Coordinates of C-alpha atoms in Angstrom, one line a residue:
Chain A
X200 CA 3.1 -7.5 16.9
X201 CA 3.9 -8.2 13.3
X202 CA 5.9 -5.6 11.8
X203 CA 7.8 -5.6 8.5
X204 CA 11.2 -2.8 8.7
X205 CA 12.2 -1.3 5.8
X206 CA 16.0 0.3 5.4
X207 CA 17.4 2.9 4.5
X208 CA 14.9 5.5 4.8
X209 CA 16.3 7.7 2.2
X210 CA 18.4 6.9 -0.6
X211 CA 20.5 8.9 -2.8
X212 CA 22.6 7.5 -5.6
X213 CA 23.5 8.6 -9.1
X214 CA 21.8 7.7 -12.5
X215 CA 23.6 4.2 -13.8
X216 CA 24.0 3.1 -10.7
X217 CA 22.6 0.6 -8.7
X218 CA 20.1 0.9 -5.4
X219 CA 19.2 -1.6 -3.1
X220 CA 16.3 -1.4 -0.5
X221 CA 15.8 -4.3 2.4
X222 CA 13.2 -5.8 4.2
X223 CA 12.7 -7.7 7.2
X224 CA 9.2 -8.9 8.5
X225 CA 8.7 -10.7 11.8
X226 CA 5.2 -13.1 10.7
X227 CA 7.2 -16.2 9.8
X228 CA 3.5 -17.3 8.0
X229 CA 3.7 -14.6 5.4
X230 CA 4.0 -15.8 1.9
X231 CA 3.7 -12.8 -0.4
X232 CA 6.0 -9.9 -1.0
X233 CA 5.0 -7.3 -3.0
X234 CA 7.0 -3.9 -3.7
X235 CA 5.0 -0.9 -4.5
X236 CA 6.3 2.4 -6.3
X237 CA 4.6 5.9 -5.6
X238 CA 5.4 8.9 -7.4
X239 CA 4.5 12.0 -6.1
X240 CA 0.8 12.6 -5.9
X241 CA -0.2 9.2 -6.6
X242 CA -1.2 5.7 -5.3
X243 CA 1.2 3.2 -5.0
X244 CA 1.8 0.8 -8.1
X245 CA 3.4 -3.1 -7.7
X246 CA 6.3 -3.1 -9.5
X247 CA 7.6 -6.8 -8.7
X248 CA 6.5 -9.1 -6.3
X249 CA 7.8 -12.7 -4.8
X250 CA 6.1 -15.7 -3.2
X251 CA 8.1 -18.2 -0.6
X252 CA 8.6 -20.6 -2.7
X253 CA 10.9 -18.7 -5.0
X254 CA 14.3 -17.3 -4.3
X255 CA 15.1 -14.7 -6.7
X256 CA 12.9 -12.9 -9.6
X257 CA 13.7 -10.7 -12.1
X258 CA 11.8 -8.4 -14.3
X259 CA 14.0 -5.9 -16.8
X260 CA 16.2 -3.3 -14.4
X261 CA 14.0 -4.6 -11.1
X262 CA 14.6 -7.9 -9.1
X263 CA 14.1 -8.9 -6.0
X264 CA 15.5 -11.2 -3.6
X265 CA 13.8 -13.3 -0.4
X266 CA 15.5 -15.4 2.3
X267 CA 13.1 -16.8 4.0
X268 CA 15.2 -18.5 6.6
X269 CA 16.3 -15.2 7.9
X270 CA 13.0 -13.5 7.0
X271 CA 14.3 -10.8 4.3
X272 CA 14.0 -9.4 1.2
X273 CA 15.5 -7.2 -0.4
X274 CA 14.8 -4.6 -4.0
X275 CA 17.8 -4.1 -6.6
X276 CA 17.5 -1.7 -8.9
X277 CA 20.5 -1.5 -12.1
X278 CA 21.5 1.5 -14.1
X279 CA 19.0 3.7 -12.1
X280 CA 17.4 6.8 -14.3
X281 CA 16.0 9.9 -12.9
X282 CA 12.1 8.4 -13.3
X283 CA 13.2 5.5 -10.9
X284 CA 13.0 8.8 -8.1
X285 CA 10.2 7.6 -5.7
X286 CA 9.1 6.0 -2.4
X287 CA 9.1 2.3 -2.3
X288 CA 7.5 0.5 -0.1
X289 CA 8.0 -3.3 0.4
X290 CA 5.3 -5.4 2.3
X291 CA 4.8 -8.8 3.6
X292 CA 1.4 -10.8 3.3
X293 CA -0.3 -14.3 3.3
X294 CA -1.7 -15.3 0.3
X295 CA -5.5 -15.1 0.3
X296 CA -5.3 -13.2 4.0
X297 CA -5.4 -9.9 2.3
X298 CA -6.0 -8.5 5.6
X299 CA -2.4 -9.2 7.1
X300 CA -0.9 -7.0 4.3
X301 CA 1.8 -5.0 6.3
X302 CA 3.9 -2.4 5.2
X303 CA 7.5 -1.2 5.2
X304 CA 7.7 2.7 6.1
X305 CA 8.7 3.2 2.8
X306 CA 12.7 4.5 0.8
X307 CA 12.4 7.8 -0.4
X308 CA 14.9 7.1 -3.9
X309 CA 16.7 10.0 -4.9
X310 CA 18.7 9.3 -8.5
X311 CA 20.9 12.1 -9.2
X312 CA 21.4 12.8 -13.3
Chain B
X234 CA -10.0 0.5 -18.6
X235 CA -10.8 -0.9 -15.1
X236 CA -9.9 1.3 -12.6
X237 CA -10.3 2.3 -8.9
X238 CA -11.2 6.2 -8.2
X239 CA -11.5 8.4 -4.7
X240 CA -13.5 11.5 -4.2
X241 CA -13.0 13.9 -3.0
X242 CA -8.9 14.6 -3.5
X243 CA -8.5 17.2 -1.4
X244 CA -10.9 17.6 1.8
X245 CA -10.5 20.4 4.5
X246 CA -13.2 20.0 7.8
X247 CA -13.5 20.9 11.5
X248 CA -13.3 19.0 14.3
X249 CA -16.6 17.2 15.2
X250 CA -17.3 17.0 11.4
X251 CA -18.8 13.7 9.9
X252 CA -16.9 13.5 6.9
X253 CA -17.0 10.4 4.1
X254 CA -14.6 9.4 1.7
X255 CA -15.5 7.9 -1.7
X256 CA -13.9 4.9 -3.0
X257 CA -15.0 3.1 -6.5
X258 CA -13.5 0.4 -8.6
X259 CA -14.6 -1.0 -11.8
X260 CA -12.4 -4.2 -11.4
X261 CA -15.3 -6.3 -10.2
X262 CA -12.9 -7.0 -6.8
X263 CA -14.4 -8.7 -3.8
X264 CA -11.6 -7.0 -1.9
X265 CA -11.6 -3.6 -0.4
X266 CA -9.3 -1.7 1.9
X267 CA -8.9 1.5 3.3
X268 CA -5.3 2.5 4.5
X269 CA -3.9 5.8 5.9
X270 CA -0.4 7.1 5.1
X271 CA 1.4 9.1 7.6
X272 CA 4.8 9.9 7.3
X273 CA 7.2 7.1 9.2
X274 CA 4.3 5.3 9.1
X275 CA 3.9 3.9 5.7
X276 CA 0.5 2.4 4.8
X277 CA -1.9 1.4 8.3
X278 CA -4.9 -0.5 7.5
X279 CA -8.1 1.0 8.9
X280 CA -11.5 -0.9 7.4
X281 CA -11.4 -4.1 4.9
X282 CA -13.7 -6.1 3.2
X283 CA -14.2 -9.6 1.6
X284 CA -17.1 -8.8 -0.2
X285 CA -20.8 -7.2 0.5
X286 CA -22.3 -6.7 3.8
X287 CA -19.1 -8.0 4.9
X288 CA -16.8 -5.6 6.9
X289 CA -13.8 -6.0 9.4
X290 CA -11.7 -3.6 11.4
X291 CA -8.1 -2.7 10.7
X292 CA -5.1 -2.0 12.8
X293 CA -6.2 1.8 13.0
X294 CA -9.7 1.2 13.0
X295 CA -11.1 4.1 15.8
X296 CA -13.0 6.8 15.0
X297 CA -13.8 5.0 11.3
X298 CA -16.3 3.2 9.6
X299 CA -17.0 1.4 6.5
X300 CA -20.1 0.1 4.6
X301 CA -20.1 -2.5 1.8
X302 CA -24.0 -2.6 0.2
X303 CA -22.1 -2.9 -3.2
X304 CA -19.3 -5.0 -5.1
X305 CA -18.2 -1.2 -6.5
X306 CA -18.4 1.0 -3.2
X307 CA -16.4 1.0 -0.2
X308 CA -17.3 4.5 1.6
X309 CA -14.8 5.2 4.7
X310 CA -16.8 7.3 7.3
X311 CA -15.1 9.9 9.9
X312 CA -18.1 9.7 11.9
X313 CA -16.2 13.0 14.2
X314 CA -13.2 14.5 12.7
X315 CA -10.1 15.0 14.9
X316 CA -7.0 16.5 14.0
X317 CA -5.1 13.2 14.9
X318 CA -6.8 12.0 11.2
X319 CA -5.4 14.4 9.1
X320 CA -3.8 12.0 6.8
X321 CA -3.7 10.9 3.3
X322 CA -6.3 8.1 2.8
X323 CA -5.8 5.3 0.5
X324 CA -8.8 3.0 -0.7
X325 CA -7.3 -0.3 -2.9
X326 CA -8.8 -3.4 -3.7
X327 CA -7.7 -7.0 -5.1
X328 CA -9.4 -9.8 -6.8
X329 CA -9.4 -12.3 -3.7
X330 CA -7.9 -14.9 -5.6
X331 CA -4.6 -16.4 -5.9
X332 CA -3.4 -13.0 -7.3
X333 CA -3.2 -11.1 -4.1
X334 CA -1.8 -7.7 -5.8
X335 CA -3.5 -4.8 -4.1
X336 CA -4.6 -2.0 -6.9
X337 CA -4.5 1.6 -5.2
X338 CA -6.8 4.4 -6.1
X339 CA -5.1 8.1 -6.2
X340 CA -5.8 8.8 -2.5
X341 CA -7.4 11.3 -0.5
X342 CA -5.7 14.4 1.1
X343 CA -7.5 15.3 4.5
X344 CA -7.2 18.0 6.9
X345 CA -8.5 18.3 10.1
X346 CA -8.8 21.9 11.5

């Protein structure tokens, strides 16, 4: 069935640097590619999203990348800080099908001060 | 602020217990999910909606149900609690529109005894 895998599992890096989180999702119709951040305790939030017909977006620290060719995507995070520390989950969906919304497992982002 | 709310947080029941789950949003969204969040897992859909009276079943859908009599309200109904629904339960909801970004409420902790 459609799936979306989402590597590593757990990350670990040190504040300043930079952390990278990939995707792959298997529904060659899905459009949409929204990242979600969840602290501890809480819901996740979108942080930055993509749609096909873009390559590359950026937003401050945060970008993301899509190939759509090979069907992943992939979250880059610069000069990391101890509040990036979170789980991240990426997920791949059709525009207006919010039903075929699927998930990553999630990255468990450890930034070390 | 618009926002999206779930009562109660925390829930401990038995097994063989109906139990419902509150979800409310202010944002005036036609869409309505329920997802559960199990570790590995990620986010599973269980229950969505397009709008009311309208209701559709998720990739986890067993044992679950959902009424929409309400832009506002999406209730998620346990209608016999087993332990294999222990889970945190998220209720989210988006506009429908072009802007597919899903908006999270805080979730709901459940145990199952």
């Amino acid at each position: 069935g459609e799936n979306v895998e989402q590597h590593p599992s757990t990350l670990s890096v040190q504040e300043g640097d930079s952390a990278v989180i990939k995707c792959t999702y298997s529904d060659s119709a899905s459009n949409y590619f929204p990242w979600y951040k969840q602290e501890l305790g809480k819901g996740p939030q979108l942080i930055i999203d993509i749609r096909s017909n873009v390559g590359e977006k950026k937003d401050q620290r945060i970008a993301v990348t899509l190939n759509k060719t090979a069907k992943h995507f992939s979250l880059h995070i610069t000069e990391t800080q101890p509040e990036d520390s979170a789980v991240y989950f990426c997920a791949a969906s059709l525009i207006h099908g919010g039903f075929k919304t699927i998930f990553g497992a999630g990255t468990r982002l450890f930034v070390k001060a | 602020d618009a926002e999206i709310t779930q009562s109660p947080r925390h829930k401990i029941t038995e097994t063989g217990r109906q139990v419902t789950l509150a979800c409310h949003q202010t944002w005036n969204h036609n869409n309505m999910f329920w997802y559960r969040q199990d570790l590995g897992h990620g986010l599973r859909l269980i229950h969505y909606s397009y709008g009311v009276h309208d209701t559709n079943k998720g990739e986890v859908s067993d044992g679950y149900s959902v009424s929409r009599s309400n832009t506002e309200d999406l209730p998620l109904t346990l209608e016999s609690a087993a332990s294999s629904q222990t889970s945190v339960y998220f209720c989210a909801s988006s506009s429908g529109g072009r802007e597919e970004t899903q908006y999270f409420g805080p979730g709901t902790r459940l145990l199952v005894l």
